[in-house]
Amino acid sequence: MISSLSDVPLFAGLSPADCAALEQHMQRCDFVPQSVIVREGSAGDAAFLILSGQVAVRRKDPDSGVEFLLSELGPGQMFGEMALLTKKPRAASVVAIEPTSCAKLARADFERVMRDHPEVALGMAAAFAERLERANQHAGVDFVSLGRVRIDPRVLQLVPGSLVTEHQAVPIAFCNNRLTLAMTNPNNIVAFDDVRRILKGVMIEPVIVTEDDFRRFMSTTYAQLTVKAEPTVPRPPGRPAATVAAGAKASATAIIDLLQSDLVRELQLAADTQEPAAETKQDLMSASEDAPIIRLANSILGLAIKQGASDIHIEPMEGDVTIRFRIDGVLQVVQRLPKKVQLGLISRVKILSRLDIAEKRLPQDGRISVMMESKPIDFRVSTVPGKWGEKVVMRILDKSNTHLGLDKLISHAPTLALVRAMVAQPYGIVYVTGPTGSGKTTTLYSALAEINDPGVNISTAEDPIEYDLPGVTQIQVKADIGLTFAAVLRAFLRQDPDVLLVGETRDKETAHTAVEAALTGHLVFTTLHTNSAAVAFTRLTEMGIEPFLVSSSTIGVIAQRLARRLCQSCKEPYAAEPASCAFFGLPAGTTLYRGRGCASCGGSGLKGRIGIYEVMKMNAELRQMVGRGTRAEEIHAAALANGMVDLKGYAAMLLTEGLTTVEEVASVVSIES
Ligand SMILES: [Zn+2]
């Protein structure tokens, strides 16, 4: 909020008297969200200074007619002055995103200030220079000169010539599953979509070329390099585009396979393998030691780490071997490999994880440790026999994870305060619930990090140990030798602990030992596999814990989900559908947000993840209800009446704040009546 012109850097050089005089000439205008303050193409008759609120500056792409977000501006920033200076029509539209107040400065007054106060004119020139620089950095798009790049002809063939010409976008490099696309208009999302349809799972990095350069390149180098083996058939008139796309996709996939196997990675294997030497394993051994197989395995691991994947799936299918990565919680196909690499690749992974390569009928568990850019990274590997061969899933455990911290996870201040109050209790149990992949472990570790202090004895029983916590005794559970959660927990209790973390409560013995620990003065953190906070009590009762024990030992329950975060660079407001508003309890026509797709989010409109929480802290009423064995629905309703924000309510807050989308939330928050 700007209260006086002297708060604005641009006018800081003016004397208080000049500021006051200028303020006299400014007219205050208020805008509701979605209202257009300045329209592209209209005459520029005034400049605006934002006093409060937030606006989006958008420009229409003349080719596609699609509007692109150029920037967002807030209090203290000006817009509209460019048209006053250039005397040309407005180059962009400006739309209020929030309720916004501006001070409007008419052309005559603007010109008078510029004339009478050279320091303001200079300041404005500096502001323009900075804006330009920021715009360049923000876009992060480089210029290239096509004459100076050496291009692999195979890369050119990744995108069919018809699309290259249509969009003036030519592929010039492919490395680490990233395609560099030289474009005359890097904001052309239609081009991104078309290329992505052919090259599934490939990241596209746009660079800018001038139209002259593009035309010259197409008529000379492109023609020469592609003339020999143009694999794509030119589209005959009347032939549907989809058929061309399907053919292009198949040949692009084959080329990518070739390029991938050419890659050599800087991945070092931390622990080399002790290779078993039994006769029967000879064939598998030699298949797995083939140099291309070693490179392929390394490249899959390296690529997954670079892309920030959490899991790698190697899935033998009838006709190929599909490699999928889980990125931001969503599984996506990265590669389809020929069936002939299956045996070698899977054997290689099994050797690296010290599994028995001859055993293919039973599930196995192992681990791989690698160093990547001098950072230790572990892969927890599991195999199961499938119809078309062994399926391998590798969970990536990046132990240097720096995302820990409750304040980094929980964006809503009252919820954060509630969780911190629970963590600060001297004894009792805090349950974190949610389905697999909902971020329970990260929440637990972040809670532990808050109380980790040399004066506190913290012990954890985990499966697997996902992060290294300095100063904490961490034990890996090994059920096959009898080292169960319950067994580790009982051993800990003899070691005078203050705080205990039990990775998962899934049986009566563990649940019972945890309750006992809590009631004898320990603070216990654990997870349960339930959908809502209130159902945790039902689950514990089903496990055979007496309701009165649950009631007296529980501090609170945190239910959570992870949704993908809306890309903050390309989000745009829209008026929500009546059905969404009704479901989330929002007023009709509430402004929600969706991602348009941009270079920053790879066109998906989503980037990173965000937590959705439902925190139920026990109070006298809830304790009584739990002790009586009240149904979960009634406990949930009572907690809501006490002011609890449930998953749906929390999701609604994220939606109105433009942090995620209705589709994302609908896919992770169960829609119950
Ligand atoms: Zn984006």
mmCIF file of C-alpha atoms and ligand atoms in Angstrom, residues 567-571 597-603 605-606, ligand 1:
data_model
loop_
_atom_site.group_PDB
_atom_site.id
_atom_site.type_symbol
_atom_site.label_atom_id
_atom_site.label_comp_id
_atom_site.label_asym_id
_atom_site.label_seq_id
_atom_site.Cartn_x
_atom_site.Cartn_y
_atom_site.Cartn_z
ATOM 1 C CA CYS A 567 2.820 -22.258 -12.303
ATOM 2 C CA GLN A 568 3.101 -18.745 -10.911
ATOM 3 C CA SER A 569 4.555 -17.412 -14.175
ATOM 4 C CA CYS A 570 1.588 -18.198 -16.393
ATOM 5 C CA LYS A 571 -1.417 -18.454 -14.094
ATOM 6 C CA GLY A 597 1.412 -23.063 -19.960
ATOM 7 C CA CYS A 598 4.736 -21.324 -20.495
ATOM 8 C CA ALA A 599 8.427 -22.051 -20.921
ATOM 9 C CA SER A 600 8.941 -22.026 -17.154
ATOM 10 C CA CYS A 601 6.540 -24.939 -16.541
ATOM 11 C CA GLY A 602 7.196 -26.776 -19.789
ATOM 12 C CA GLY A 603 3.735 -25.813 -20.987
ATOM 13 C CA GLY A 605 0.727 -24.815 -16.315
ATOM 14 C CA LEU A 606 1.856 -26.653 -13.174
HETATM 15 ZN ZN ZN B 1 3.952 -21.675 -16.637
#
